[in-house]
JSON list of C-alpha atoms in Angstrom, two decimals:
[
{"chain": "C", "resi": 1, "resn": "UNK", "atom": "CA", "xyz": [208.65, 138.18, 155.62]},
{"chain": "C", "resi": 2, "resn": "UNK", "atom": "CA", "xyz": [208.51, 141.07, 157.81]},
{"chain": "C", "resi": 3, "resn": "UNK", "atom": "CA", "xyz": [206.47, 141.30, 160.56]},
{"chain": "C", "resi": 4, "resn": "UNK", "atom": "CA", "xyz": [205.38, 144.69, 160.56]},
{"chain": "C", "resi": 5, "resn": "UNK", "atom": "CA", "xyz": [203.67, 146.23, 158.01]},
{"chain": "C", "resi": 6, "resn": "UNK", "atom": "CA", "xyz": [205.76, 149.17, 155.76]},
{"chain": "C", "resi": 7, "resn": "UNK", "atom": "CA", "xyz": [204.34, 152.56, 155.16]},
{"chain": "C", "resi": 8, "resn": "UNK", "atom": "CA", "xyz": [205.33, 154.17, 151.79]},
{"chain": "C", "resi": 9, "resn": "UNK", "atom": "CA", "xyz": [205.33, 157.97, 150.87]},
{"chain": "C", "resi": 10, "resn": "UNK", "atom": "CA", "xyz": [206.32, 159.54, 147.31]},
{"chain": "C", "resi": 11, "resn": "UNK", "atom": "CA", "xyz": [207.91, 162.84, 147.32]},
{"chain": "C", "resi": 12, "resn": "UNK", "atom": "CA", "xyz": [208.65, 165.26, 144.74]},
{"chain": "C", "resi": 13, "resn": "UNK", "atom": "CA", "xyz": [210.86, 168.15, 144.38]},
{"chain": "C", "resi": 14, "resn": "UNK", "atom": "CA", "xyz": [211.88, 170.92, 142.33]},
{"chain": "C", "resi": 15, "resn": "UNK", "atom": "CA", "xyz": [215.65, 170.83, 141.09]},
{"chain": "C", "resi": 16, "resn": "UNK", "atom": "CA", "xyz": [218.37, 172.42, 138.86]},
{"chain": "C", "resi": 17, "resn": "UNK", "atom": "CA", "xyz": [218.01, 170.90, 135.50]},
{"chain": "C", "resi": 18, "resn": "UNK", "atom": "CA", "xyz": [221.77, 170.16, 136.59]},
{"chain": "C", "resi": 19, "resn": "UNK", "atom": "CA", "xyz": [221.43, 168.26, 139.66]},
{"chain": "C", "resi": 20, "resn": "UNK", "atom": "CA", "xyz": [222.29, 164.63, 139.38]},
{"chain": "C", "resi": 21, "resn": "UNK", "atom": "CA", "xyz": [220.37, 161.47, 140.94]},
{"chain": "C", "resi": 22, "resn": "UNK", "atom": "CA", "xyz": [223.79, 161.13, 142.04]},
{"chain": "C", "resi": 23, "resn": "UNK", "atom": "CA", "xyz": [223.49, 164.12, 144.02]},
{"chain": "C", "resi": 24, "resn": "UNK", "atom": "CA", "xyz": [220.38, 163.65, 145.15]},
{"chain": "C", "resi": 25, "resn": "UNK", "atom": "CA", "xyz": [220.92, 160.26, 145.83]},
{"chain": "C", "resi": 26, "resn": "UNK", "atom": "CA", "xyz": [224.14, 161.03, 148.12]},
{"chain": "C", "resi": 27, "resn": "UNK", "atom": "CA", "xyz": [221.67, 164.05, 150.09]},
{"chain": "C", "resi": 28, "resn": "UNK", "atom": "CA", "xyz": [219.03, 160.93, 151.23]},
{"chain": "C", "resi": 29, "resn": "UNK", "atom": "CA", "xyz": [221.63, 158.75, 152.42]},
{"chain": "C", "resi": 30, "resn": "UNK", "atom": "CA", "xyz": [223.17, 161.30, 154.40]},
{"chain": "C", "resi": 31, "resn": "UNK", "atom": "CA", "xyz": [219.82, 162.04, 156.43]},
{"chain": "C", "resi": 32, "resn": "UNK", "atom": "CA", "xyz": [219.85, 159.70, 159.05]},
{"chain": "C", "resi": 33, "resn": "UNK", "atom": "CA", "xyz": [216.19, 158.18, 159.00]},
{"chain": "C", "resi": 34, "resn": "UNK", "atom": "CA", "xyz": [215.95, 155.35, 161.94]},
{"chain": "C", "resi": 35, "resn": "UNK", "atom": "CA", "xyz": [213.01, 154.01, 160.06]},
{"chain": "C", "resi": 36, "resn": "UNK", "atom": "CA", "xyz": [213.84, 154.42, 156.07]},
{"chain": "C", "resi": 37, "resn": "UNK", "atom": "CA", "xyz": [214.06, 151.07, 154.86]},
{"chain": "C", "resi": 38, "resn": "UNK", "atom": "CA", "xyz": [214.59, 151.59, 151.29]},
{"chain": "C", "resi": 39, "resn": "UNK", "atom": "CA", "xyz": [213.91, 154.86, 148.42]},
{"chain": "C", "resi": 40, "resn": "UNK", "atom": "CA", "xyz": [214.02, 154.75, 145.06]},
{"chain": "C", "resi": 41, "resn": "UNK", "atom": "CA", "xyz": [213.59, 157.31, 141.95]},
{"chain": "C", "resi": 42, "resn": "UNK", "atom": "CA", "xyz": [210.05, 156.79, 140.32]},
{"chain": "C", "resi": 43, "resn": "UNK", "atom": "CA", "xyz": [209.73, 159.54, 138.44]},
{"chain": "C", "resi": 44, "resn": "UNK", "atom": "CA", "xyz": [211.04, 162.59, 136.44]},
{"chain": "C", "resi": 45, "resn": "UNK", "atom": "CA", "xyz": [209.76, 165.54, 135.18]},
{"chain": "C", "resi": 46, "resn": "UNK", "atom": "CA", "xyz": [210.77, 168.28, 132.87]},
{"chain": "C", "resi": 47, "resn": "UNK", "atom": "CA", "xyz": [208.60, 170.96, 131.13]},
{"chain": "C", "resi": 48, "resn": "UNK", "atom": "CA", "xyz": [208.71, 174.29, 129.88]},
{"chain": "C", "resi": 49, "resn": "UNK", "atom": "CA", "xyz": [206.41, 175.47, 132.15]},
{"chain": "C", "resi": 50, "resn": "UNK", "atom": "CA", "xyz": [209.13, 174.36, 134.67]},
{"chain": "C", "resi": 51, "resn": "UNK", "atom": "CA", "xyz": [211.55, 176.39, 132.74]},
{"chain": "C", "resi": 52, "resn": "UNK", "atom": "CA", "xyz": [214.16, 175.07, 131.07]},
{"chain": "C", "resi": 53, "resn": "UNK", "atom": "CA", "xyz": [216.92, 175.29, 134.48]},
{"chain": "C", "resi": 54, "resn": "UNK", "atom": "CA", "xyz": [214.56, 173.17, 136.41]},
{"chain": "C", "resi": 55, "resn": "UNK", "atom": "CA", "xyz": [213.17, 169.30, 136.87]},
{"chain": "C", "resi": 56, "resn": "UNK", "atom": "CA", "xyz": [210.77, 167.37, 139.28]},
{"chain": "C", "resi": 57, "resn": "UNK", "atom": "CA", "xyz": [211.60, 164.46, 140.58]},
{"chain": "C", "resi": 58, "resn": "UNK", "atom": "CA", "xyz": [209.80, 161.66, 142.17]},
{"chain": "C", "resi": 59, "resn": "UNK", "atom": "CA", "xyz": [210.85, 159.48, 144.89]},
{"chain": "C", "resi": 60, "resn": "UNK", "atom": "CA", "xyz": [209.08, 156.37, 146.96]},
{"chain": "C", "resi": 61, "resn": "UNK", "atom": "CA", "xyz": [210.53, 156.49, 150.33]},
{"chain": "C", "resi": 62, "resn": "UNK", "atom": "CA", "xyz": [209.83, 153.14, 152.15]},
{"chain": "C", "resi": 63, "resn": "UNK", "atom": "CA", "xyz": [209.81, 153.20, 155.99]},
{"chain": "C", "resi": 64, "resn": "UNK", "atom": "CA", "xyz": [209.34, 150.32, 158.31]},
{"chain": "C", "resi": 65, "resn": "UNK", "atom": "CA", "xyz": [210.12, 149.29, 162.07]},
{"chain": "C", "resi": 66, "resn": "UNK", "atom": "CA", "xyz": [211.08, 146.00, 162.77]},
{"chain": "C", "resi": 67, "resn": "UNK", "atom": "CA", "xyz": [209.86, 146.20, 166.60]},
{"chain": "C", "resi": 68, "resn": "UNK", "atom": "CA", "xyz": [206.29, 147.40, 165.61]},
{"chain": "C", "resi": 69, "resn": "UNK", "atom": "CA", "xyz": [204.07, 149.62, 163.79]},
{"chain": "C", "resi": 70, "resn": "UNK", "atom": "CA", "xyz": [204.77, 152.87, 162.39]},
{"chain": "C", "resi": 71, "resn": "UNK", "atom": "CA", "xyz": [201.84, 155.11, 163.96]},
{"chain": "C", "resi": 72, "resn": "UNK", "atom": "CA", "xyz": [201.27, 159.45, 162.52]},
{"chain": "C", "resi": 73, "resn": "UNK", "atom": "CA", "xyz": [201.75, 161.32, 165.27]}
]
């Protein structure tokens, strides 16, 4: 069990119809984050009022520290 408590945030964002979770995926992990713990894909959306070239989708990102807790500045 961890110490610290976690904070979690959801994101979404507007994408080519054509962009893979691969893609998007390999973009996260390439921000270095000190404190992301863990993200994950929770949702996706497409609709016409998107337009048919474009998707939402929905991430939980999962940040903790491990030497105290995460404070908003």
């Amino acid at each position: 069990l961890a110490l610290y408590p976690s904070s979690v945030r959801d994101w979404t964002v507007t994408v080519s119809a054509l962009t893979s979770y691969a893609q998007l995926f390999s973009i996260i992990q390439s921000c270095k984050t000190p404190h992301l713990e863990s993200f994950e894909m929770i949702d996706l959306f497409s609709s016409q009022e998107l337009g048919s070239d474009k998707k939402n989708v929905t991430f939980r990102f999962t940040y903790r520290d491990r030497h105290q807790t995460i404070v908003s500045q």
